[in-house]
Amino acid sequence: MSDICRGRKPVIDLLRLSPEKCQKILIADNVRPPFLDEIIELAKQARITYQILKPEALDKLSDGEKHQGIICKLTQVKAIELDDFLKGLDNNSPALIVVLDHIEDPHNLGAVIRSAEAGGALCVVNAKRRSATPNDTVIKTSAGAALRLPVIQVVNITRALERLKAANFWTVGLDSNAKISIWSEKLPERTALVIGAEGEGLSRLVRENCDLLVKIPIRGGTGSLNASVAAALGVFEWSRNYLF
């Protein structure tokens, strides 16, 4: 996980919803009220130290990315192990977990996490290698959801699917070449929704280890959907049957 969160809305959301993850607030000296007053008040309420700095200091810390005059230094968050997370779940309740098969674009990862949280998923699982990591770009793209929803990194996606099956989840892969439409019947109550990489789709081993493959029907010459768009459609197809 990145050690900073940048941008006005993500930092405000963090201060309001998860202040325990904030170590220190850095504010550019060109930030003006009423936003300045709001940030300082939230920091005081949460008893978090804040510091006023030149914008150039924030530019350097943000590595050239836009920060809107506000950066939050994050506390260290202990990595979550998939087995430990699964042990804490009720094995008989409807549940959705989103599994990413090597999503490398951090903007896609952030968008998936945002949709997963909004659609009621319990967590997002992705690979430690050949995948985007929950960095500052992911946090900002997810509108802070990456700091609220558990993002569990695993060594091997195929083994993760096996553990999810043992925890009473059906593994459902989104595959544009599948014969079954995602809308042909309800997704299982306990679904691990597997999303493939940008352009490549599901890898062979991951595809073979899915209990069910479904497609999102599309028209036109596009051929396939962006991974984050496909994930959002899959997440809300599940949640409309069990949550909303």
Short mmCIF file of C-alpha atoms in Angstrom, two decimals:
data_model
loop_
_atom_site.label_atom_id
_atom_site.label_comp_id
_atom_site.label_asym_id
_atom_site.label_seq_id
_atom_site.Cartn_x
_atom_site.Cartn_y
_atom_site.Cartn_z
CA MET A 1 0.00 0.00 0.00
CA SER A 2 1.23 3.49 -0.80
CA ASP A 3 2.26 5.64 2.17
CA ILE A 4 0.35 8.74 0.99
CA CYS A 5 -3.15 9.71 -0.06
CA ARG A 6 -3.56 12.85 -2.16
CA GLY A 7 -6.45 14.98 -3.40
CA ARG A 8 -9.18 16.89 -1.62
CA LYS A 9 -12.03 14.39 -1.70
CA PRO A 10 -9.94 11.28 -0.88
CA VAL A 11 -8.27 13.01 2.08
CA ILE A 12 -11.53 14.45 3.42
CA ASP A 13 -13.20 11.03 3.13
CA LEU A 14 -10.25 9.47 4.92
CA LEU A 15 -10.41 11.99 7.77
CA ARG A 16 -14.15 11.49 8.17
CA LEU A 17 -14.37 7.72 7.76
CA SER A 18 -10.97 6.26 8.71
CA PRO A 19 -8.97 8.86 10.67
CA GLU A 20 -6.97 6.09 12.33
CA LYS A 21 -5.19 5.57 8.98
CA CYS A 22 -3.95 9.18 8.92
CA GLN A 23 -0.53 9.92 10.34
CA LYS A 24 -0.08 13.52 9.25
CA ILE A 25 -1.78 16.05 6.98
CA LEU A 26 0.33 18.24 4.66
CA ILE A 27 -1.34 21.37 3.28
CA ALA A 28 0.02 23.72 0.61
CA ASP A 29 0.22 27.36 1.73
CA ASN A 30 -1.86 28.47 -1.26
CA VAL A 31 -4.93 26.53 -0.11
CA ARG A 32 -7.68 28.93 0.96
CA PRO A 33 -10.90 28.81 2.99
CA PRO A 34 -13.41 27.28 3.17
CA PHE A 35 -11.55 24.10 2.22
CA LEU A 36 -8.58 25.03 4.42
CA ASP A 37 -10.83 25.56 7.44
CA GLU A 38 -12.61 22.24 6.83
CA ILE A 39 -9.37 20.26 6.61
CA ILE A 40 -7.88 21.84 9.73
CA GLU A 41 -11.09 21.28 11.70
CA LEU A 42 -11.26 17.62 10.70
CA ALA A 43 -7.60 17.13 11.58
CA LYS A 44 -8.11 18.72 14.99
CA GLN A 45 -11.18 16.60 15.69
CA ALA A 46 -9.21 13.45 14.91
CA ARG A 47 -6.14 14.76 16.80
CA ILE A 48 -3.97 14.45 13.70
CA THR A 49 -0.98 16.73 13.20
CA TYR A 50 -1.09 19.02 10.17
CA GLN A 51 1.63 21.12 8.56
CA ILE A 52 1.54 24.04 6.11
CA LEU A 53 4.20 23.75 3.38
CA LYS A 54 5.16 25.31 0.09
CA PRO A 55 3.36 23.71 -2.90
CA GLU A 56 6.74 22.56 -4.26
CA ALA A 57 7.21 20.29 -1.24
CA LEU A 58 3.92 18.56 -1.98
CA ASP A 59 4.81 18.34 -5.68
CA LYS A 60 7.98 16.45 -4.79
CA LEU A 61 6.23 14.10 -2.41
CA SER A 62 3.48 13.43 -4.96
CA ASP A 63 6.06 12.68 -7.66
CA GLY A 64 4.48 15.10 -10.11
CA GLU A 65 0.92 13.79 -9.72
CA LYS A 66 -1.88 16.26 -8.94
CA HIS A 67 -2.54 16.65 -5.23
CA GLN A 68 -4.86 19.71 -5.09
CA GLY A 69 -2.82 21.17 -2.24
CA ILE A 70 -3.43 18.34 0.22
CA ILE A 71 -1.58 15.11 1.07
CA CYS A 72 -2.15 12.69 3.91
CA LYS A 73 0.72 10.56 5.17
CA LEU A 74 -0.71 7.16 6.03
CA THR A 75 -0.04 4.89 8.95
CA GLN A 76 1.43 1.48 8.17
CA VAL A 77 -1.31 -1.05 7.41
CA LYS A 78 -0.65 -4.74 8.07
CA ALA A 79 -1.16 -6.94 5.01
CA ILE A 80 -4.24 -9.16 5.12
CA GLU A 81 -3.84 -12.87 4.40
CA LEU A 82 -6.60 -14.51 2.35
CA ASP A 83 -6.90 -17.52 4.66
CA ASP A 84 -7.29 -15.29 7.72
CA PHE A 85 -9.90 -13.18 5.95
CA LEU A 86 -11.93 -16.22 4.90
CA LYS A 87 -11.90 -17.65 8.43
CA GLY A 88 -13.76 -14.57 9.64
CA LEU A 89 -16.65 -14.96 7.18
CA ASP A 90 -20.05 -16.56 7.71
CA ASN A 91 -19.97 -19.51 5.32
CA ASN A 92 -23.74 -19.53 4.85
CA SER A 93 -24.42 -15.87 3.99
CA PRO A 94 -24.50 -14.36 0.47
CA ALA A 95 -21.08 -12.90 -0.29
CA LEU A 96 -19.14 -11.46 -3.20
CA ILE A 97 -15.37 -11.37 -3.64
CA VAL A 98 -13.71 -9.83 -6.71
CA VAL A 99 -10.61 -11.61 -7.99
CA LEU A 100 -8.30 -9.92 -10.50
CA ASP A 101 -6.17 -11.98 -12.85
CA HIS A 102 -3.14 -9.69 -13.20
CA ILE A 103 -4.67 -6.27 -13.73
CA GLU A 104 -1.60 -4.10 -14.43
CA ASP A 105 -3.09 -0.63 -14.94
CA PRO A 106 -3.40 1.18 -11.57
CA HIS A 107 -6.30 3.27 -12.89
CA ASN A 108 -8.18 0.08 -13.74
CA LEU A 109 -7.40 -1.37 -10.32
CA GLY A 110 -8.64 1.77 -8.60
CA ALA A 111 -11.84 1.80 -10.65
CA VAL A 112 -12.49 -1.89 -9.88
CA ILE A 113 -12.00 -1.31 -6.15
CA ARG A 114 -14.39 1.64 -6.24
CA SER A 115 -17.09 -0.42 -7.99
CA ALA A 116 -16.48 -3.40 -5.69
CA GLU A 117 -17.04 -1.29 -2.59
CA ALA A 118 -20.11 0.41 -4.06
CA GLY A 119 -21.60 -2.95 -5.03
CA GLY A 120 -21.10 -4.55 -1.64
CA ALA A 121 -18.13 -6.85 -2.33
CA LEU A 122 -16.28 -8.02 0.77
CA CYS A 123 -12.79 -7.60 -0.68
CA VAL A 124 -10.67 -7.52 -3.81
CA VAL A 125 -8.01 -10.17 -4.41
CA ASN A 126 -5.11 -9.55 -6.81
CA ALA A 127 -1.67 -10.98 -7.47
CA LYS A 128 1.52 -9.66 -5.90
CA ARG A 129 3.47 -10.00 -9.15
CA ARG A 130 2.64 -8.72 -12.64
CA SER A 131 -0.19 -6.65 -11.20
CA ALA A 132 -0.81 -3.07 -10.14
CA THR A 133 -0.28 -2.45 -6.44
CA PRO A 134 -2.52 -0.30 -4.22
CA ASN A 135 -0.44 2.85 -4.67
CA ASP A 136 -1.34 6.53 -4.56
CA THR A 137 -2.86 6.47 -8.06
CA VAL A 138 -5.05 3.51 -7.09
CA ILE A 139 -6.20 5.28 -3.92
CA LYS A 140 -7.13 8.44 -5.81
CA THR A 141 -8.82 6.62 -8.71
CA SER A 142 -10.83 4.55 -6.24
CA ALA A 143 -11.98 7.76 -4.47
CA GLY A 144 -10.41 6.39 -1.29
CA ALA A 145 -12.15 3.00 -1.48
CA ALA A 146 -8.74 1.29 -1.57
CA LEU A 147 -8.25 2.48 2.00
CA ARG A 148 -11.62 1.14 3.15
CA LEU A 149 -12.15 -2.12 1.26
CA PRO A 150 -9.67 -4.93 1.98
CA VAL A 151 -7.31 -5.47 -0.95
CA ILE A 152 -5.68 -8.87 -0.49
CA GLN A 153 -2.55 -9.68 -2.48
CA VAL A 154 -1.75 -13.34 -3.13
CA VAL A 155 1.20 -15.16 -4.66
CA ASN A 156 -0.87 -17.30 -7.01
CA ILE A 157 -4.38 -16.59 -8.33
CA THR A 158 -5.12 -20.23 -9.18
CA ARG A 159 -4.35 -21.33 -5.62
CA ALA A 160 -6.47 -18.45 -4.33
CA LEU A 161 -9.41 -19.78 -6.36
CA GLU A 162 -8.93 -23.19 -4.75
CA ARG A 163 -9.05 -21.65 -1.28
CA LEU A 164 -12.19 -19.70 -2.21
CA LYS A 165 -13.88 -22.88 -3.41
CA ALA A 166 -13.02 -24.55 -0.10
CA ALA A 167 -14.72 -21.60 1.63
CA ASN A 168 -17.97 -22.34 -0.21
CA PHE A 169 -17.56 -19.80 -3.05
CA TRP A 170 -18.42 -20.44 -6.68
CA THR A 171 -15.67 -19.08 -8.92
CA VAL A 172 -17.27 -17.26 -11.86
CA GLY A 173 -15.00 -15.94 -14.61
CA LEU A 174 -15.94 -13.15 -17.01
CA ASP A 175 -14.91 -14.36 -20.46
CA SER A 176 -15.99 -12.73 -23.73
CA ASN A 177 -15.83 -16.15 -25.42
CA ALA A 178 -18.12 -17.90 -22.92
CA LYS A 179 -21.33 -19.44 -24.23
CA ILE A 180 -23.46 -18.39 -21.25
CA SER A 181 -24.65 -14.81 -20.70
CA ILE A 182 -24.21 -13.29 -17.25
CA TRP A 183 -27.92 -12.44 -17.43
CA SER A 184 -29.15 -15.92 -18.30
CA GLU A 185 -29.55 -16.90 -14.64
CA LYS A 186 -28.73 -15.56 -11.18
CA LEU A 187 -25.12 -15.66 -10.09
CA PRO A 188 -24.51 -17.93 -7.07
CA GLU A 189 -25.14 -16.50 -3.59
CA ARG A 190 -21.47 -16.88 -2.76
CA THR A 191 -19.56 -15.71 -5.83
CA ALA A 192 -15.88 -15.07 -6.45
CA LEU A 193 -16.06 -12.94 -9.60
CA VAL A 194 -12.87 -13.33 -11.64
CA ILE A 195 -11.82 -10.51 -13.98
CA GLY A 196 -9.13 -10.96 -16.62
CA ALA A 197 -6.25 -8.71 -17.56
CA GLU A 198 -6.61 -5.77 -19.93
CA GLY A 199 -6.74 -7.04 -23.51
CA GLU A 200 -5.68 -10.61 -22.69
CA GLY A 201 -8.62 -11.69 -20.58
CA LEU A 202 -8.37 -14.66 -18.23
CA SER A 203 -5.18 -16.70 -18.33
CA ARG A 204 -5.54 -20.36 -19.29
CA LEU A 205 -5.00 -21.83 -15.82
CA VAL A 206 -7.35 -19.34 -14.20
CA ARG A 207 -10.02 -19.98 -16.84
CA GLU A 208 -9.73 -23.75 -16.33
CA ASN A 209 -10.10 -23.36 -12.58
CA CYS A 210 -13.33 -21.34 -12.74
CA ASP A 211 -16.52 -23.23 -11.91
CA LEU A 212 -18.46 -21.16 -14.43
CA LEU A 213 -17.60 -18.85 -17.33
CA VAL A 214 -20.04 -16.13 -18.37
CA LYS A 215 -19.93 -13.30 -20.86
CA ILE A 216 -21.33 -9.79 -20.97
CA PRO A 217 -23.17 -9.54 -24.31
CA ILE A 218 -22.09 -6.50 -26.33
CA ARG A 219 -22.80 -5.07 -29.76
CA GLY A 220 -20.73 -3.13 -32.25
CA GLY A 221 -17.12 -3.58 -33.18
CA THR A 222 -15.54 -3.01 -29.76
CA GLY A 223 -14.93 -6.71 -29.16
CA SER A 224 -14.44 -6.47 -25.40
CA LEU A 225 -14.98 -4.15 -22.47
CA ASN A 226 -12.42 -2.41 -20.29
CA ALA A 227 -11.63 -4.60 -17.26
CA SER A 228 -13.02 -2.06 -14.77
CA VAL A 229 -16.26 -1.65 -16.75
CA ALA A 230 -16.73 -5.41 -16.98
CA ALA A 231 -16.06 -5.72 -13.25
CA ALA A 232 -18.66 -3.06 -12.43
CA LEU A 233 -21.31 -4.80 -14.53
CA GLY A 234 -20.52 -8.15 -12.91
CA VAL A 235 -20.51 -6.74 -9.38
CA PHE A 236 -23.87 -5.03 -9.73
CA GLU A 237 -25.43 -8.01 -11.50
CA TRP A 238 -24.68 -9.99 -8.33
CA SER A 239 -25.63 -7.26 -5.86
CA ARG A 240 -29.00 -6.45 -7.45
CA ASN A 241 -30.11 -10.01 -6.64
CA TYR A 242 -28.80 -10.19 -3.08
CA LEU A 243 -28.34 -6.69 -1.67
CA PHE A 244 -30.57 -4.14 -3.41
#
